[in-house]
mmCIF file of C-alpha atoms in Angstrom:
data_model
loop_
_atom_site.group_PDB
_atom_site.id
_atom_site.type_symbol
_atom_site.label_atom_id
_atom_site.label_comp_id
_atom_site.label_asym_id
_atom_site.label_seq_id
_atom_site.Cartn_x
_atom_site.Cartn_y
_atom_site.Cartn_z
ATOM 1 C CA UNK F 1 -49.755 6.126 -12.269
ATOM 2 C CA UNK F 2 -48.544 8.639 -14.852
ATOM 3 C CA UNK F 3 -50.779 11.290 -16.415
ATOM 4 C CA UNK F 4 -50.598 14.535 -18.405
ATOM 5 C CA UNK F 5 -51.430 17.243 -15.852
ATOM 6 C CA UNK F 6 -52.475 20.819 -16.652
ATOM 7 C CA UNK F 7 -50.631 23.368 -14.498
ATOM 8 C CA UNK F 8 -52.072 26.575 -15.934
ATOM 9 C CA UNK F 9 -51.937 28.315 -19.328
ATOM 10 C CA UNK F 10 -48.925 27.136 -21.310
ATOM 11 C CA UNK F 11 -47.853 24.577 -18.707
ATOM 12 C CA UNK F 12 -48.388 20.820 -18.503
ATOM 13 C CA UNK F 13 -46.269 17.790 -17.643
ATOM 14 C CA UNK F 14 -46.287 13.978 -17.531
ATOM 15 C CA UNK F 15 -46.531 13.492 -13.766
ATOM 16 C CA UNK F 16 -46.937 10.815 -11.133
ATOM 17 C CA UNK F 17 -50.485 11.058 -9.739
ATOM 18 C CA UNK F 18 -52.759 8.819 -7.625
ATOM 19 C CA UNK F 19 -54.665 6.123 -9.492
ATOM 20 C CA UNK F 20 -58.392 6.848 -9.810
ATOM 21 C CA UNK F 21 -60.924 4.991 -7.699
ATOM 22 C CA UNK F 22 -64.658 4.324 -7.842
ATOM 23 C CA UNK F 23 -66.557 7.282 -6.363
ATOM 24 C CA UNK F 24 -70.094 6.386 -7.409
ATOM 25 C CA UNK F 25 -71.944 3.195 -8.227
ATOM 26 C CA UNK F 26 -72.253 4.273 -11.870
ATOM 27 C CA UNK F 27 -68.465 4.665 -12.340
ATOM 28 C CA UNK F 28 -65.992 2.422 -14.115
ATOM 29 C CA UNK F 29 -62.204 2.461 -14.071
ATOM 30 C CA UNK F 30 -60.660 1.959 -17.507
ATOM 31 C CA UNK F 31 -57.044 1.048 -18.227
ATOM 32 C CA UNK F 32 -56.129 3.335 -21.111
ATOM 33 C CA UNK F 33 -54.694 1.443 -24.070
ATOM 34 C CA UNK F 34 -55.032 4.140 -26.770
ATOM 35 C CA UNK F 35 -55.589 7.858 -26.443
ATOM 36 C CA UNK F 36 -55.320 10.904 -28.656
ATOM 37 C CA UNK F 37 -54.859 14.668 -28.347
ATOM 38 C CA UNK F 38 -57.634 17.043 -29.389
ATOM 39 C CA UNK F 39 -57.452 20.613 -30.606
ATOM 40 C CA UNK F 40 -59.571 21.463 -27.573
ATOM 41 C CA UNK F 41 -56.666 20.353 -25.363
ATOM 42 C CA UNK F 42 -54.543 22.989 -27.089
ATOM 43 C CA UNK F 43 -57.256 25.575 -26.413
ATOM 44 C CA UNK F 44 -57.107 24.620 -22.720
ATOM 45 C CA UNK F 45 -53.335 25.073 -22.696
ATOM 46 C CA UNK F 46 -53.751 28.493 -24.334
ATOM 47 C CA UNK F 47 -56.044 29.533 -21.498
ATOM 48 C CA UNK F 48 -59.195 29.684 -23.638
ATOM 49 C CA UNK F 49 -61.154 27.580 -21.117
ATOM 50 C CA UNK F 50 -60.524 29.143 -17.680
ATOM 51 C CA UNK F 51 -62.876 26.681 -15.960
ATOM 52 C CA UNK F 52 -60.170 23.998 -16.302
ATOM 53 C CA UNK F 53 -58.296 24.256 -13.021
ATOM 54 C CA UNK F 54 -54.587 23.554 -12.543
ATOM 55 C CA UNK F 55 -54.020 19.970 -11.441
ATOM 56 C CA UNK F 56 -56.568 18.507 -13.882
ATOM 57 C CA UNK F 57 -55.534 15.497 -15.968
ATOM 58 C CA UNK F 58 -56.268 16.401 -19.588
ATOM 59 C CA UNK F 59 -57.869 14.326 -22.344
ATOM 60 C CA UNK F 60 -61.385 13.182 -23.208
ATOM 61 C CA UNK F 61 -60.938 10.371 -25.777
ATOM 62 C CA UNK F 62 -59.691 6.841 -25.182
ATOM 63 C CA UNK F 63 -59.958 3.140 -25.868
ATOM 64 C CA UNK F 64 -59.159 0.725 -23.088
ATOM 65 C CA UNK F 65 -60.126 -2.192 -20.885
ATOM 66 C CA UNK F 66 -62.558 -1.994 -17.985
ATOM 67 C CA UNK F 67 -60.727 -3.037 -14.803
ATOM 68 C CA UNK F 68 -63.319 -2.146 -12.147
ATOM 69 C CA UNK F 69 -67.012 -1.258 -12.076
ATOM 70 C CA UNK F 70 -69.328 0.371 -9.581
ATOM 71 C CA UNK F 71 -72.210 -1.589 -8.184
ATOM 72 C CA UNK F 72 -74.821 0.069 -10.416
ATOM 73 C CA UNK F 73 -73.104 -0.570 -13.768
ATOM 74 C CA UNK F 74 -75.023 -3.004 -15.979
ATOM 75 C CA UNK F 75 -73.685 -2.735 -19.544
ATOM 76 C CA UNK F 76 -69.970 -3.532 -19.126
ATOM 77 C CA UNK F 77 -67.824 -5.621 -16.818
ATOM 78 C CA UNK F 78 -64.113 -6.043 -16.056
ATOM 79 C CA UNK F 79 -62.224 -7.303 -19.093
ATOM 80 C CA UNK F 80 -64.449 -5.572 -21.651
ATOM 81 C CA UNK F 81 -62.724 -3.522 -24.348
ATOM 82 C CA UNK F 82 -64.492 -0.165 -24.578
ATOM 83 C CA UNK F 83 -64.560 3.225 -26.221
ATOM 84 C CA UNK F 84 -64.590 6.080 -23.704
ATOM 85 C CA UNK F 85 -66.859 8.815 -25.050
ATOM 86 C CA UNK F 86 -65.833 12.464 -24.756
ATOM 87 C CA UNK F 87 -69.287 13.209 -23.294
ATOM 88 C CA UNK F 88 -70.779 11.601 -20.187
ATOM 89 C CA UNK F 89 -74.541 11.328 -19.689
ATOM 90 C CA UNK F 90 -76.529 10.888 -16.485
ATOM 91 C CA UNK F 91 -79.471 9.609 -18.548
ATOM 92 C CA UNK F 92 -82.079 11.146 -16.243
ATOM 93 C CA UNK F 93 -82.116 14.928 -16.713
ATOM 94 C CA UNK F 94 -84.245 16.824 -19.227
ATOM 95 C CA UNK F 95 -81.447 17.157 -21.761
ATOM 96 C CA UNK F 96 -80.348 13.524 -21.550
ATOM 97 C CA UNK F 97 -83.952 12.450 -22.157
ATOM 98 C CA UNK F 98 -83.762 14.496 -25.376
ATOM 99 C CA UNK F 99 -80.425 12.835 -26.307
ATOM 100 C CA UNK F 100 -78.706 16.214 -25.793
ATOM 101 C CA UNK F 101 -76.054 14.599 -23.625
ATOM 102 C CA UNK F 102 -73.597 17.453 -24.088
ATOM 103 C CA UNK F 103 -75.927 19.657 -22.038
ATOM 104 C CA UNK F 104 -76.419 17.105 -19.221
ATOM 105 C CA UNK F 105 -77.624 18.714 -15.978
ATOM 106 C CA UNK F 106 -76.943 15.683 -13.776
ATOM 107 C CA UNK F 107 -73.163 15.900 -13.567
ATOM 108 C CA UNK F 108 -72.348 14.777 -17.094
ATOM 109 C CA UNK F 109 -71.714 16.587 -20.359
ATOM 110 C CA UNK F 110 -68.130 17.300 -21.299
ATOM 111 C CA UNK F 111 -66.473 16.639 -17.947
ATOM 112 C CA UNK F 112 -63.467 14.399 -18.749
ATOM 113 C CA UNK F 113 -60.305 16.485 -18.985
ATOM 114 C CA UNK F 114 -62.433 19.578 -18.378
ATOM 115 C CA UNK F 115 -64.143 19.484 -14.989
ATOM 116 C CA UNK F 116 -62.737 16.143 -13.769
ATOM 117 C CA UNK F 117 -59.574 14.184 -14.523
ATOM 118 C CA UNK F 118 -59.414 12.904 -18.069
ATOM 119 C CA UNK F 119 -58.037 10.167 -20.281
ATOM 120 C CA UNK F 120 -54.425 11.176 -21.001
ATOM 121 C CA UNK F 121 -53.308 8.836 -18.267
ATOM 122 C CA UNK F 122 -52.661 5.183 -17.577
ATOM 123 C CA UNK F 123 -56.105 4.822 -15.939
ATOM 124 C CA UNK F 124 -59.262 6.940 -15.957
ATOM 125 C CA UNK F 125 -62.482 7.017 -13.934
ATOM 126 C CA UNK F 126 -65.498 7.371 -16.209
ATOM 127 C CA UNK F 127 -68.806 8.451 -14.631
ATOM 128 C CA UNK F 128 -72.242 7.266 -15.807
ATOM 129 C CA UNK F 129 -70.634 4.297 -17.509
ATOM 130 C CA UNK F 130 -73.798 2.714 -18.895
ATOM 131 C CA UNK F 131 -74.237 5.666 -21.291
ATOM 132 C CA UNK F 132 -70.645 6.885 -21.457
ATOM 133 C CA UNK F 133 -68.575 3.883 -22.523
ATOM 134 C CA UNK F 134 -69.305 1.674 -25.516
ATOM 135 C CA UNK F 135 -68.254 -1.990 -25.895
ATOM 136 C CA UNK F 136 -66.169 -2.290 -29.039
ATOM 137 C CA UNK F 137 -66.668 -4.812 -31.824
ATOM 138 C CA UNK F 138 -63.678 -7.044 -32.358
ATOM 139 C CA UNK F 139 -63.354 -5.891 -35.976
ATOM 140 C CA UNK F 140 -62.456 -2.353 -34.889
ATOM 141 C CA UNK F 141 -58.837 -1.705 -33.953
ATOM 142 C CA UNK F 142 -57.884 0.826 -31.311
ATOM 143 C CA UNK F 143 -56.411 3.454 -33.643
ATOM 144 C CA UNK F 144 -59.647 3.613 -35.599
ATOM 145 C CA UNK F 145 -61.906 3.362 -32.567
ATOM 146 C CA UNK F 146 -60.368 6.211 -30.593
ATOM 147 C CA UNK F 147 -61.321 8.656 -33.359
ATOM 148 C CA UNK F 148 -64.963 7.825 -32.657
ATOM 149 C CA UNK F 149 -64.748 9.194 -29.114
ATOM 150 C CA UNK F 150 -64.945 12.799 -30.308
ATOM 151 C CA UNK F 151 -63.693 13.667 -33.809
ATOM 152 C CA UNK F 152 -66.246 11.881 -35.959
ATOM 153 C CA UNK F 153 -69.331 12.419 -33.748
ATOM 154 C CA UNK F 154 -68.479 16.115 -33.413
ATOM 155 C CA UNK F 155 -68.002 16.649 -37.135
ATOM 156 C CA UNK F 156 -71.121 14.657 -37.990
ATOM 157 C CA UNK F 157 -73.493 16.040 -35.349
ATOM 158 C CA UNK F 158 -72.338 19.649 -34.870
ATOM 159 C CA UNK F 159 -71.201 20.207 -38.442
ATOM 160 C CA UNK F 160 -73.109 18.022 -40.903
ATOM 161 C CA UNK F 161 -76.399 17.426 -39.076
ATOM 162 C CA UNK F 162 -76.678 20.910 -37.577
ATOM 163 C CA UNK F 163 -75.788 22.328 -40.992
ATOM 164 C CA UNK F 164 -78.651 20.334 -42.541
ATOM 165 C CA UNK F 165 -76.540 19.001 -45.419
ATOM 166 C CA UNK F 166 -78.791 17.615 -48.167
ATOM 167 C CA UNK F 167 -78.274 15.901 -51.529
ATOM 168 C CA UNK F 168 -76.985 18.337 -54.132
ATOM 169 C CA UNK F 169 -75.830 20.963 -51.621
ATOM 170 C CA UNK F 170 -72.642 22.957 -51.913
ATOM 171 C CA UNK F 171 -70.828 22.505 -48.598
ATOM 172 C CA UNK F 172 -67.764 24.529 -47.645
ATOM 173 C CA UNK F 173 -65.672 23.351 -44.690
ATOM 174 C CA UNK F 174 -63.372 26.029 -43.276
ATOM 175 C CA UNK F 175 -60.491 24.335 -41.501
ATOM 176 C CA UNK F 176 -59.049 21.015 -42.669
ATOM 177 C CA UNK F 177 -57.777 19.808 -39.330
ATOM 178 C CA UNK F 178 -59.103 16.521 -37.931
ATOM 179 C CA UNK F 179 -62.618 17.867 -37.265
ATOM 180 C CA UNK F 180 -62.843 19.570 -40.651
ATOM 181 C CA UNK F 181 -61.590 16.462 -42.437
ATOM 182 C CA UNK F 182 -64.112 14.309 -40.597
ATOM 183 C CA UNK F 183 -66.769 16.834 -41.658
ATOM 184 C CA UNK F 184 -65.681 16.415 -45.284
ATOM 185 C CA UNK F 185 -65.934 12.632 -44.961
ATOM 186 C CA UNK F 186 -69.314 12.571 -43.193
ATOM 187 C CA UNK F 187 -70.849 15.262 -45.408
ATOM 188 C CA UNK F 188 -70.246 12.868 -48.318
ATOM 189 C CA UNK F 189 -72.751 10.484 -46.718
ATOM 190 C CA UNK F 190 -75.526 12.865 -47.849
ATOM 191 C CA UNK F 191 -74.464 13.107 -51.527
ATOM 192 C CA UNK F 192 -73.761 16.852 -51.692
ATOM 193 C CA UNK F 193 -73.157 18.414 -55.081
ATOM 194 C CA UNK F 194 -69.827 19.965 -54.057
ATOM 195 C CA UNK F 195 -67.654 19.798 -50.961
ATOM 196 C CA UNK F 196 -65.039 22.548 -50.714
ATOM 197 C CA UNK F 197 -62.257 22.525 -48.094
ATOM 198 C CA UNK F 198 -60.471 25.698 -46.990
ATOM 199 C CA UNK F 199 -57.174 25.733 -45.088
ATOM 200 C CA UNK F 200 -53.718 27.293 -45.032
ATOM 201 C CA UNK F 201 -51.747 24.024 -45.157
ATOM 202 C CA UNK F 202 -51.273 22.313 -48.549
ATOM 203 C CA UNK F 203 -50.874 18.912 -46.847
ATOM 204 C CA UNK F 204 -54.263 19.247 -45.166
ATOM 205 C CA UNK F 205 -55.924 20.340 -48.386
ATOM 206 C CA UNK F 206 -54.447 17.300 -50.111
ATOM 207 C CA UNK F 207 -55.870 15.065 -47.382
ATOM 208 C CA UNK F 208 -59.250 16.771 -47.836
ATOM 209 C CA UNK F 209 -59.153 15.760 -51.509
ATOM 210 C CA UNK F 210 -58.388 12.162 -50.538
ATOM 211 C CA UNK F 211 -61.380 12.153 -48.187
ATOM 212 C CA UNK F 212 -63.769 13.418 -50.848
ATOM 213 C CA UNK F 213 -63.461 17.189 -51.222
ATOM 214 C CA UNK F 214 -64.264 18.176 -54.819
ATOM 215 C CA UNK F 215 -62.349 21.442 -54.552
ATOM 216 C CA UNK F 216 -59.901 23.040 -52.138
ATOM 217 C CA UNK F 217 -58.915 26.638 -51.491
ATOM 218 C CA UNK F 218 -56.005 28.330 -49.762
ATOM 219 C CA UNK F 219 -57.463 30.463 -46.986
ATOM 220 C CA UNK F 220 -55.159 33.337 -47.998
ATOM 221 C CA UNK F 221 -56.498 33.492 -51.559
ATOM 222 C CA UNK F 222 -60.097 34.610 -50.991
ATOM 223 C CA UNK F 223 -61.913 31.274 -51.012
ATOM 224 C CA UNK F 224 -65.217 33.146 -51.326
ATOM 225 C CA UNK F 225 -64.410 33.602 -55.035
ATOM 226 C CA UNK F 226 -64.194 29.840 -55.542
ATOM 227 C CA UNK F 227 -67.538 29.355 -53.786
ATOM 228 C CA UNK F 228 -69.100 32.050 -55.961
ATOM 229 C CA UNK F 229 -67.728 30.440 -59.118
ATOM 230 C CA UNK F 230 -69.055 27.006 -58.199
ATOM 231 C CA UNK F 231 -72.514 28.301 -57.243
ATOM 232 C CA UNK F 232 -73.101 30.930 -59.908
ATOM 233 C CA UNK F 233 -72.679 33.669 -57.326
ATOM 234 C CA UNK F 234 -75.302 32.224 -54.991
ATOM 235 C CA UNK F 235 -73.063 31.047 -52.126
ATOM 236 C CA UNK F 236 -72.731 27.804 -50.192
ATOM 237 C CA UNK F 237 -75.797 26.007 -48.888
ATOM 238 C CA UNK F 238 -73.821 24.998 -45.801
ATOM 239 C CA UNK F 239 -70.678 26.561 -44.315
ATOM 240 C CA UNK F 240 -69.000 24.559 -41.536
ATOM 241 C CA UNK F 241 -66.594 26.480 -39.292
ATOM 242 C CA UNK F 242 -63.987 24.060 -37.916
ATOM 243 C CA UNK F 243 -61.215 26.342 -36.655
ATOM 244 C CA UNK F 244 -62.465 28.557 -33.820
ATOM 245 C CA UNK F 245 -61.166 31.973 -34.878
ATOM 246 C CA UNK F 246 -63.146 35.194 -35.428
ATOM 247 C CA UNK F 247 -61.800 35.431 -38.972
ATOM 248 C CA UNK F 248 -62.928 31.949 -39.970
ATOM 249 C CA UNK F 249 -66.395 32.396 -38.486
ATOM 250 C CA UNK F 250 -66.849 35.686 -40.334
ATOM 251 C CA UNK F 251 -65.591 34.046 -43.545
ATOM 252 C CA UNK F 252 -68.317 31.407 -43.215
ATOM 253 C CA UNK F 253 -71.003 34.075 -42.863
ATOM 254 C CA UNK F 254 -69.718 35.761 -46.039
ATOM 255 C CA UNK F 255 -69.731 32.539 -48.068
ATOM 256 C CA UNK F 256 -73.181 31.214 -47.141
ATOM 257 C CA UNK F 257 -76.132 31.798 -49.462
ATOM 258 C CA UNK F 258 -79.434 33.420 -48.459
ATOM 259 C CA UNK F 259 -81.421 30.749 -46.650
ATOM 260 C CA UNK F 260 -78.270 28.737 -45.952
ATOM 261 C CA UNK F 261 -76.757 27.339 -42.763
ATOM 262 C CA UNK F 262 -73.578 28.228 -40.879
ATOM 263 C CA UNK F 263 -72.635 25.406 -38.502
ATOM 264 C CA UNK F 264 -70.007 26.502 -36.001
ATOM 265 C CA UNK F 265 -67.944 23.609 -34.674
ATOM 266 C CA UNK F 266 -64.717 25.358 -33.651
ATOM 267 C CA UNK F 267 -63.874 26.217 -30.032
ATOM 268 C CA UNK F 268 -63.701 30.004 -29.773
ATOM 269 C CA UNK F 269 -61.518 31.758 -27.221
ATOM 270 C CA UNK F 270 -62.285 35.283 -28.454
ATOM 271 C CA UNK F 271 -65.437 37.153 -29.503
ATOM 272 C CA UNK F 272 -66.356 37.120 -33.183
ATOM 273 C CA UNK F 273 -68.228 39.918 -34.919
ATOM 274 C CA UNK F 274 -71.730 38.983 -36.041
ATOM 275 C CA UNK F 275 -72.460 41.176 -39.058
ATOM 276 C CA UNK F 276 -76.192 41.471 -38.615
ATOM 277 C CA UNK F 277 -76.156 44.537 -40.852
ATOM 278 C CA UNK F 278 -75.567 42.069 -43.697
ATOM 279 C CA UNK F 279 -77.198 38.916 -42.355
ATOM 280 C CA UNK F 280 -80.529 40.165 -41.014
ATOM 281 C CA UNK F 281 -82.103 40.086 -44.450
ATOM 282 C CA UNK F 282 -80.573 36.809 -45.692
ATOM 283 C CA UNK F 283 -82.599 34.195 -43.747
ATOM 284 C CA UNK F 284 -79.358 32.593 -42.565
ATOM 285 C CA UNK F 285 -79.414 30.001 -39.787
ATOM 286 C CA UNK F 286 -76.376 29.937 -37.476
ATOM 287 C CA UNK F 287 -75.932 26.967 -35.146
ATOM 288 C CA UNK F 288 -73.458 26.283 -32.372
ATOM 289 C CA UNK F 289 -73.067 23.164 -30.335
ATOM 290 C CA UNK F 290 -71.200 20.741 -28.159
ATOM 291 C CA UNK F 291 -71.297 17.193 -29.437
ATOM 292 C CA UNK F 292 -73.931 14.964 -27.818
ATOM 293 C CA UNK F 293 -72.446 11.653 -29.061
ATOM 294 C CA UNK F 294 -75.868 10.142 -29.762
ATOM 295 C CA UNK F 295 -74.439 9.065 -33.141
ATOM 296 C CA UNK F 296 -71.477 7.149 -31.694
ATOM 297 C CA UNK F 297 -73.006 3.637 -31.907
ATOM 298 C CA UNK F 298 -74.023 4.190 -35.534
ATOM 299 C CA UNK F 299 -70.607 5.597 -36.479
ATOM 300 C CA UNK F 300 -68.924 2.723 -34.660
ATOM 301 C CA UNK F 301 -70.886 0.227 -36.747
ATOM 302 C CA UNK F 302 -69.956 2.098 -39.926
ATOM 303 C CA UNK F 303 -66.278 2.119 -38.984
ATOM 304 C CA UNK F 304 -66.353 -1.617 -38.220
ATOM 305 C CA UNK F 305 -67.864 -2.137 -41.684
ATOM 306 C CA UNK F 306 -65.080 0.019 -43.212
ATOM 307 C CA UNK F 307 -67.533 2.742 -44.254
ATOM 308 C CA UNK F 308 -65.637 5.547 -42.497
ATOM 309 C CA UNK F 309 -62.038 6.528 -43.390
ATOM 310 C CA UNK F 310 -60.887 6.786 -39.777
ATOM 311 C CA UNK F 311 -57.301 5.558 -40.106
ATOM 312 C CA UNK F 312 -56.566 8.119 -42.826
ATOM 313 C CA UNK F 313 -56.429 10.806 -40.145
ATOM 314 C CA UNK F 314 -53.689 9.183 -38.043
ATOM 315 C CA UNK F 315 -50.300 10.592 -38.996
ATOM 316 C CA UNK F 316 -48.166 9.948 -35.883
ATOM 317 C CA UNK F 317 -48.017 7.203 -33.241
ATOM 318 C CA UNK F 318 -46.260 7.261 -29.877
ATOM 319 C CA UNK F 319 -46.029 5.166 -26.757
ATOM 320 C CA UNK F 320 -48.082 6.567 -23.901
ATOM 321 C CA UNK F 321 -45.112 7.784 -21.881
ATOM 322 C CA UNK F 322 -44.055 10.041 -24.776
ATOM 323 C CA UNK F 323 -47.074 12.283 -24.157
ATOM 324 C CA UNK F 324 -45.107 15.532 -23.946
ATOM 325 C CA UNK F 325 -43.326 14.798 -27.228
ATOM 326 C CA UNK F 326 -46.678 13.984 -28.836
ATOM 327 C CA UNK F 327 -48.056 17.363 -27.709
ATOM 328 C CA UNK F 328 -45.052 19.119 -29.248
ATOM 329 C CA UNK F 329 -45.627 17.352 -32.568
ATOM 330 C CA UNK F 330 -49.406 17.902 -32.559
ATOM 331 C CA UNK F 331 -49.124 21.609 -31.772
ATOM 332 C CA UNK F 332 -46.469 22.365 -34.419
ATOM 333 C CA UNK F 333 -47.789 23.140 -37.878
ATOM 334 C CA UNK F 334 -44.508 22.146 -39.504
ATOM 335 C CA UNK F 335 -44.916 18.555 -38.295
ATOM 336 C CA UNK F 336 -47.868 17.986 -40.622
ATOM 337 C CA UNK F 337 -49.671 16.168 -37.812
ATOM 338 C CA UNK F 338 -53.391 15.499 -38.124
ATOM 339 C CA UNK F 339 -54.130 13.006 -35.354
ATOM 340 C CA UNK F 340 -51.494 11.610 -33.028
ATOM 341 C CA UNK F 341 -52.250 8.335 -31.283
ATOM 342 C CA UNK F 342 -50.575 7.233 -28.055
ATOM 343 C CA UNK F 343 -50.675 3.565 -27.060
ATOM 344 C CA UNK F 344 -49.743 1.624 -23.971
ATOM 345 C CA UNK F 345 -46.460 -0.196 -24.399
ATOM 346 C CA UNK F 346 -46.851 -3.911 -25.108
ATOM 347 C CA UNK F 347 -44.222 -4.555 -22.453
#
């Protein structure tokens, strides 16, 4: 089969590789019909995640059809159309019993495209299938569904829920890429007073407005002033960091009010300064996290009922064998890409 293989920092290619096979009774093999590229994949290519070894097939989000199951799988069977979650869960360890699947101790967590071969391929082996793939309702098309593998659960769980967004809150989302935009959309579910999006790209700020942001700010023009104006100088109740840079994390800590929450979602490849000389007295809560995907079934139901604006995030579509071109488009700011979707050719 063909797959997008990581060869070390800055190097990847669409290569011929062996098809995956069942290794454990809890495994399934999924034929990939739709897949997307995540900002985390770009972090891997930059060398920010050295645990990803050369030779790994990248990708951790997909929609496809089950073609083979291990003997212990009970919830899906060959022919089922499924969502492949970005997080796998053994279901037995302490963290899985707490629904903290991202911290799985039994061989799960974020493994696809990280510690084992991932989804940017024609076929993928998914471990712990009973908790790690989700049968899809017929009303949900593949382009919408694939965004529920990572983008929306991450924004909702690590950003909105960890940030404790409540009715009437002022929420500032720093970074209007796919995760930040999904955070804007899912924060609206809690009726905040204001949602403010911060980014450098005018096209992304415009999309943030379409998804429900009440105000937007160019990151170069001191967005803290806008937050101060909207809150009478108090600061944001919740600041969601959705970029993964030291500067954006520190900006969030400057914009949050005393007693507020900073929810870090971005993948950081460098240390960020924690200004405890300013924060120690402010009762600020800072959270980090890897998505657990416990919310995926609920979000899937909402998307099927057209209560989530998933398709708004898809700006480019490609056939699966144009993976390298899709990476070029996704990684280039000038392209205006938000989410790129790759689909198996109908032929």
